[in-house]
Tab-separated table of C-alpha atoms in Angstrom:
chain	number	residue	atom	x	y	z
A	172	UNK	CA	-0.095	-0.081	0.158
A	173	UNK	CA	2.894	2.397	0.619
A	174	UNK	CA	4.042	1.680	-2.712
A	175	UNK	CA	0.838	2.514	-4.166
A	176	UNK	CA	0.914	5.787	-2.183
A	177	UNK	CA	4.536	6.980	-2.962
A	178	UNK	CA	3.923	6.410	-7.102
A	179	UNK	CA	0.275	8.512	-6.642
A	180	UNK	CA	2.763	11.158	-4.685
A	181	UNK	CA	5.663	11.244	-7.541
A	182	UNK	CA	3.223	11.601	-10.329
A	183	UNK	CA	1.049	14.335	-8.839
A	184	UNK	CA	4.979	15.824	-8.412
A	185	UNK	CA	5.789	15.287	-12.019
A	186	UNK	CA	2.262	16.485	-13.290
A	187	UNK	CA	3.110	19.779	-10.802
A	188	UNK	CA	6.456	20.031	-12.288
A	189	UNK	CA	5.481	19.768	-16.528
A	190	UNK	CA	2.015	21.913	-15.213
A	191	UNK	CA	4.902	24.695	-14.270
A	192	UNK	CA	6.869	24.238	-17.126
A	193	UNK	CA	4.391	24.424	-20.031
A	194	UNK	CA	2.900	27.243	-18.073
A	195	UNK	CA	6.044	29.107	-18.387
A	196	UNK	CA	6.081	28.504	-22.360
A	197	UNK	CA	2.258	28.424	-23.013
A	198	UNK	CA	2.189	32.059	-20.952
A	199	UNK	CA	4.110	34.084	-23.506
A	200	UNK	CA	3.924	31.992	-26.571
A	201	UNK	CA	7.291	31.101	-26.760
A	202	UNK	CA	8.139	27.258	-26.131
A	203	UNK	CA	12.002	27.646	-25.364
A	204	UNK	CA	11.687	26.792	-21.851
A	205	UNK	CA	10.439	22.938	-22.955
A	206	UNK	CA	14.252	22.222	-23.425
A	207	UNK	CA	14.414	22.296	-19.780
A	208	UNK	CA	12.111	19.165	-19.814
A	209	UNK	CA	14.340	17.239	-22.389
A	210	UNK	CA	17.485	17.947	-20.533
A	211	UNK	CA	15.903	17.067	-17.418
A	212	UNK	CA	14.575	13.593	-18.260
A	213	UNK	CA	17.742	13.325	-20.098
A	214	UNK	CA	19.982	13.923	-17.207
A	215	UNK	CA	19.994	10.383	-15.752
A	216	UNK	CA	20.680	8.679	-18.666
A	217	UNK	CA	24.323	8.520	-18.829
A	218	UNK	CA	24.558	7.325	-15.600
A	219	UNK	CA	21.987	4.459	-16.535
A	220	UNK	CA	24.151	3.931	-19.692
A	221	UNK	CA	27.077	3.464	-18.220
A	222	UNK	CA	26.211	1.861	-15.013
A	223	UNK	CA	25.013	-1.211	-17.563
A	224	UNK	CA	28.181	-0.758	-19.539
A	225	UNK	CA	30.764	-1.295	-16.340
A	226	UNK	CA	31.218	-5.176	-15.664
A	227	UNK	CA	30.851	-4.650	-11.437
A	228	UNK	CA	32.468	-7.955	-10.991
A	229	UNK	CA	36.316	-6.786	-11.419
A	230	UNK	CA	36.205	-3.457	-9.611
A	231	UNK	CA	39.805	-4.249	-9.426
A	232	UNK	CA	40.348	-2.929	-12.915
A	233	UNK	CA	40.261	0.724	-13.558
A	234	UNK	CA	38.959	0.939	-16.938
A	235	UNK	CA	35.187	-0.556	-15.416
A	236	UNK	CA	35.137	2.812	-12.800
A	237	UNK	CA	35.998	4.866	-15.756
A	238	UNK	CA	33.101	4.829	-17.926
A	239	UNK	CA	30.702	4.977	-14.666
A	240	UNK	CA	32.637	8.037	-13.806
A	241	UNK	CA	32.353	9.546	-17.228
A	242	UNK	CA	28.051	8.504	-16.865
A	243	UNK	CA	28.244	10.907	-13.423
A	244	UNK	CA	30.125	13.307	-14.917
A	245	UNK	CA	27.886	13.420	-17.730
A	246	UNK	CA	24.509	13.845	-15.165
A	247	UNK	CA	26.107	16.041	-13.503
A	248	UNK	CA	26.925	18.633	-16.328
A	249	UNK	CA	23.205	18.032	-17.584
A	250	UNK	CA	21.973	18.932	-14.628
A	251	UNK	CA	23.377	22.368	-14.062
A	252	UNK	CA	22.393	23.054	-17.543
A	253	UNK	CA	18.928	22.348	-16.962
A	254	UNK	CA	18.977	25.473	-14.667
A	255	UNK	CA	22.005	27.203	-16.894
A	256	UNK	CA	20.041	26.854	-19.767
A	257	UNK	CA	16.697	29.450	-18.485
A	258	UNK	CA	19.214	31.665	-16.899
A	259	UNK	CA	21.040	32.003	-19.951
A	260	UNK	CA	17.874	32.699	-22.169
A	261	UNK	CA	16.206	35.116	-19.791
A	262	UNK	CA	19.845	37.384	-19.471
A	263	UNK	CA	19.382	37.556	-23.035
A	264	UNK	CA	15.862	38.783	-23.023
A	265	UNK	CA	14.397	35.773	-25.199
A	266	UNK	CA	12.306	34.600	-22.277
A	267	UNK	CA	10.470	36.411	-19.536
A	268	UNK	CA	11.733	36.420	-15.505
A	269	UNK	CA	8.682	34.501	-14.888
A	270	UNK	CA	9.182	31.547	-17.334
A	271	UNK	CA	12.711	31.437	-16.010
A	272	UNK	CA	11.108	31.178	-12.910
A	273	UNK	CA	8.929	28.553	-13.502
A	274	UNK	CA	10.510	26.416	-15.869
A	275	UNK	CA	13.454	26.186	-13.107
A	276	UNK	CA	11.169	25.084	-10.439
A	277	UNK	CA	9.207	22.571	-12.903
A	278	UNK	CA	12.688	20.941	-14.144
A	279	UNK	CA	13.471	20.559	-10.441
A	280	UNK	CA	10.324	18.522	-9.733
A	281	UNK	CA	10.534	16.486	-12.916
A	282	UNK	CA	13.933	15.586	-12.059
A	283	UNK	CA	13.432	14.920	-8.612
A	284	UNK	CA	10.444	12.715	-9.390
A	285	UNK	CA	12.626	11.212	-11.775
A	286	UNK	CA	15.428	10.328	-8.785
A	287	UNK	CA	12.972	9.146	-6.263
A	288	UNK	CA	11.320	6.847	-8.492
A	289	UNK	CA	14.838	5.244	-9.945
A	290	UNK	CA	15.487	5.128	-6.550
A	291	UNK	CA	12.015	3.387	-5.422
A	292	UNK	CA	12.608	0.921	-7.404
A	293	UNK	CA	16.020	-0.207	-7.108
A	294	UNK	CA	15.256	-0.732	-3.381
A	295	UNK	CA	12.312	-2.963	-4.229
A	296	UNK	CA	14.500	-4.806	-6.799
A	297	UNK	CA	17.217	-5.168	-3.824
A	298	UNK	CA	14.468	-6.697	-1.595
A	299	UNK	CA	13.283	-9.694	-4.252
B	142	UNK	CA	49.439	3.971	6.960
B	143	UNK	CA	53.030	4.221	7.449
B	144	UNK	CA	54.250	5.362	3.906
B	145	UNK	CA	52.362	8.748	4.434
B	146	UNK	CA	53.702	11.664	2.775
B	147	UNK	CA	52.618	14.793	4.744
B	148	UNK	CA	52.467	14.743	8.177
B	149	UNK	CA	48.462	15.555	9.190
B	150	UNK	CA	46.270	12.248	8.037
B	151	UNK	CA	43.546	13.036	5.852
B	152	UNK	CA	40.128	13.163	7.488
B	153	UNK	CA	38.194	9.960	7.603
B	154	UNK	CA	34.950	11.468	4.930
B	155	UNK	CA	37.424	12.232	2.878
B	156	UNK	CA	37.943	8.400	1.742
B	157	UNK	CA	34.621	7.160	1.154
B	158	UNK	CA	33.191	6.374	-1.888
B	159	UNK	CA	30.404	8.889	-1.123
B	160	UNK	CA	32.745	11.872	-1.437
B	161	UNK	CA	34.624	10.090	-4.680
B	162	UNK	CA	31.221	10.006	-6.281
B	163	UNK	CA	30.266	13.687	-5.554
B	164	UNK	CA	33.219	14.750	-6.301
B	165	UNK	CA	32.609	13.546	-9.996
B	166	UNK	CA	29.010	15.083	-10.355
B	167	UNK	CA	30.733	18.527	-9.254
B	168	UNK	CA	33.194	18.168	-11.438
B	169	UNK	CA	30.466	17.704	-14.522
B	170	UNK	CA	28.301	20.653	-12.738
B	171	UNK	CA	31.426	23.245	-12.468
B	172	UNK	CA	32.149	22.244	-16.410
B	173	UNK	CA	28.863	23.247	-16.947
B	174	UNK	CA	29.102	26.503	-15.330
B	175	UNK	CA	31.849	26.815	-17.406
B	176	UNK	CA	30.612	26.327	-20.676
B	177	UNK	CA	27.269	27.778	-19.824
B	178	UNK	CA	29.024	31.280	-18.692
B	179	UNK	CA	30.733	31.439	-22.061
B	180	UNK	CA	27.569	29.929	-24.106
B	181	UNK	CA	25.657	33.025	-22.094
B	182	UNK	CA	28.260	35.733	-23.517
B	183	UNK	CA	28.055	34.341	-26.745
B	184	UNK	CA	24.556	34.741	-27.571
B	185	UNK	CA	23.843	37.825	-25.474
B	186	UNK	CA	26.276	39.298	-27.865
B	187	UNK	CA	24.499	38.199	-30.918
B	188	UNK	CA	20.645	38.456	-29.464
B	189	UNK	CA	20.995	41.427	-27.153
B	190	UNK	CA	23.583	43.666	-27.718
B	191	UNK	CA	24.007	46.205	-30.883
B	192	UNK	CA	27.548	47.153	-31.251
B	193	UNK	CA	30.746	46.840	-32.907
B	194	UNK	CA	32.093	44.077	-30.269
B	195	UNK	CA	30.845	40.931	-30.573
B	196	UNK	CA	31.734	37.340	-29.640
B	197	UNK	CA	34.004	35.657	-32.152
B	198	UNK	CA	35.197	32.107	-32.877
B	199	UNK	CA	38.775	33.523	-31.682
B	200	UNK	CA	36.678	33.852	-28.059
B	201	UNK	CA	35.937	29.863	-27.819
B	202	UNK	CA	39.522	28.888	-28.720
B	203	UNK	CA	40.604	28.802	-25.353
B	204	UNK	CA	37.842	27.331	-24.053
B	205	UNK	CA	38.379	24.476	-26.623
B	206	UNK	CA	42.143	24.286	-25.251
B	207	UNK	CA	41.246	24.247	-21.537
B	208	UNK	CA	38.258	21.187	-22.659
B	209	UNK	CA	40.999	19.360	-24.835
B	210	UNK	CA	43.083	19.729	-21.913
B	211	UNK	CA	41.114	18.714	-19.088
B	212	UNK	CA	40.246	15.215	-21.661
B	213	UNK	CA	43.738	14.553	-22.177
B	214	UNK	CA	44.564	14.867	-18.168
B	215	UNK	CA	41.710	12.649	-17.248
B	216	UNK	CA	42.097	10.058	-19.561
B	217	UNK	CA	45.496	8.886	-18.627
B	218	UNK	CA	45.280	5.724	-16.084
B	219	UNK	CA	46.871	7.598	-13.335
B	220	UNK	CA	48.514	4.207	-12.090
B	221	UNK	CA	50.671	4.278	-14.736
B	222	UNK	CA	52.529	7.637	-13.736
B	223	UNK	CA	54.434	5.989	-11.398
B	224	UNK	CA	54.406	2.511	-13.192
B	225	UNK	CA	58.729	2.870	-13.426
B	226	UNK	CA	58.888	1.399	-9.534
B	227	UNK	CA	56.750	-2.016	-10.875
B	228	UNK	CA	58.961	-4.309	-12.942
B	229	UNK	CA	55.775	-5.987	-14.632
B	230	UNK	CA	55.132	-2.648	-16.745
B	231	UNK	CA	56.755	-2.309	-19.850
B	232	UNK	CA	60.177	-0.249	-20.753
B	233	UNK	CA	58.920	3.855	-20.125
B	234	UNK	CA	55.489	3.457	-19.865
B	235	UNK	CA	55.858	5.744	-17.003
B	236	UNK	CA	57.843	8.532	-19.018
B	237	UNK	CA	55.301	8.443	-21.780
B	238	UNK	CA	52.503	9.162	-19.295
B	239	UNK	CA	54.621	11.912	-18.072
B	240	UNK	CA	54.209	13.283	-21.255
B	241	UNK	CA	50.871	13.105	-22.517
B	242	UNK	CA	50.111	14.554	-18.967
B	243	UNK	CA	52.722	17.541	-19.671
B	244	UNK	CA	50.760	17.648	-23.018
B	245	UNK	CA	47.492	18.165	-21.643
B	246	UNK	CA	48.884	20.899	-18.816
B	247	UNK	CA	50.161	22.517	-20.871
B	248	UNK	CA	46.477	22.596	-23.242
B	249	UNK	CA	45.110	23.898	-20.050
B	250	UNK	CA	47.190	26.728	-18.977
B	251	UNK	CA	47.575	27.820	-22.637
B	252	UNK	CA	43.671	27.578	-22.709
B	253	UNK	CA	43.755	30.049	-19.286
B	254	UNK	CA	46.544	31.955	-21.040
B	255	UNK	CA	45.015	32.806	-24.406
B	256	UNK	CA	41.773	33.533	-22.196
B	257	UNK	CA	43.518	36.445	-20.669
B	258	UNK	CA	45.346	37.422	-23.715
B	259	UNK	CA	42.114	38.237	-25.506
B	260	UNK	CA	40.821	39.886	-22.397
B	261	UNK	CA	43.472	42.353	-22.511
B	262	UNK	CA	43.996	42.652	-26.302
B	263	UNK	CA	40.623	42.730	-27.683
B	264	UNK	CA	38.387	44.095	-24.890
B	265	UNK	CA	40.391	46.148	-22.220
B	266	UNK	CA	43.460	47.412	-24.364
B	267	UNK	CA	40.897	49.092	-26.969
B	268	UNK	CA	38.974	50.555	-24.173
B	269	UNK	CA	35.537	49.301	-25.271
B	270	UNK	CA	32.512	49.928	-22.240
B	271	UNK	CA	31.191	47.306	-20.031
B	272	UNK	CA	29.050	45.365	-21.826
B	273	UNK	CA	31.618	43.977	-24.261
B	274	UNK	CA	34.071	44.032	-21.303
B	275	UNK	CA	31.907	41.381	-19.575
B	276	UNK	CA	32.069	39.085	-22.918
B	277	UNK	CA	36.167	39.014	-22.298
B	278	UNK	CA	35.579	38.543	-18.379
B	279	UNK	CA	33.147	35.546	-19.038
B	280	UNK	CA	36.320	33.821	-21.059
B	281	UNK	CA	38.558	33.930	-18.343
B	282	UNK	CA	35.684	32.685	-15.771
B	283	UNK	CA	34.749	30.453	-17.919
B	284	UNK	CA	38.577	29.367	-18.606
B	285	UNK	CA	39.279	28.832	-14.468
B	286	UNK	CA	35.953	27.399	-14.232
B	287	UNK	CA	37.246	24.450	-16.583
B	288	UNK	CA	40.050	24.218	-14.793
B	289	UNK	CA	38.769	24.234	-10.959
B	290	UNK	CA	36.155	21.208	-13.088
B	291	UNK	CA	39.475	19.379	-13.634
B	292	UNK	CA	40.847	19.325	-10.357
B	293	UNK	CA	38.122	18.423	-8.936
B	294	UNK	CA	38.003	15.313	-10.803
B	295	UNK	CA	41.289	14.407	-10.726
B	296	UNK	CA	41.509	14.701	-7.047
B	297	UNK	CA	38.274	12.424	-6.902
B	298	UNK	CA	39.610	10.085	-8.923
B	299	UNK	CA	43.042	9.762	-6.993
B	300	UNK	CA	40.533	9.524	-3.462
B	301	UNK	CA	39.638	6.318	-5.498
B	302	UNK	CA	42.795	4.859	-6.126
B	303	UNK	CA	43.488	5.284	-1.975
B	304	UNK	CA	40.162	3.830	-1.030
B	305	UNK	CA	40.685	0.446	-3.568
B	306	UNK	CA	44.125	0.245	-2.156
B	307	UNK	CA	42.346	0.592	1.397
B	308	UNK	CA	40.200	-2.005	0.234
B	309	UNK	CA	42.804	-4.783	-1.195
B	310	UNK	CA	45.022	-4.769	2.139
């Protein structure tokens, strides 16, 4: 039951995040803040892919951890990119300040949902 | 630990794998901030600023040099740097690794020096006012951030070596 409740909470947070981002686009009729959604959804992907590529058995081999490190590095890059991109657009006057604030908050909500969903599922996988 | 170099021992949290992971993430974030500081200047100069002194490809060259240097430095297998003390490594592996490492550091320092050069020659010496002067300053800031990111990545990967060393013994 707790699992279903947290899934409902996470999906409503995800919907709030999408609401904020789409509102920030639609209020000014300027759909550039949608790139924030793409960035934050792509952000955990390098971590997953590189985590699959590495072989967890030979932890003595440093080449195995190099690709994991690259995945983490790229994830950190993408997370900061999701925050920096609306600020860059705002500084050049391409999108308005309210759209910037709303898209950053919405993107962080989406990213938090994705990350907590991943942690939730990996914990349930370890139990079985 | 009998073979320590420094008299102060590092704190215990510094050797944990969590610190190492956080260091890699922070390094990626710092590189991202550096890249977007430069991209911000470029977008601003082409979208909003109406004037003579714009960001051209010349302003991007130091950042490209710094990023290449970061790539070279962090591609090196760190355990090969001290490989001469082990008998199983081939002849001159450590020497080759040090040459490549020197090239990487030269690229990175050249990037930083080049950004300062562009700031002085293109922006300060003609005496341009502040909005375009910020382009040169953001160039220097971006190169410093790329360098900082490389330092954080290097230190956290060395922490990993210490950790696995502790694990095996």
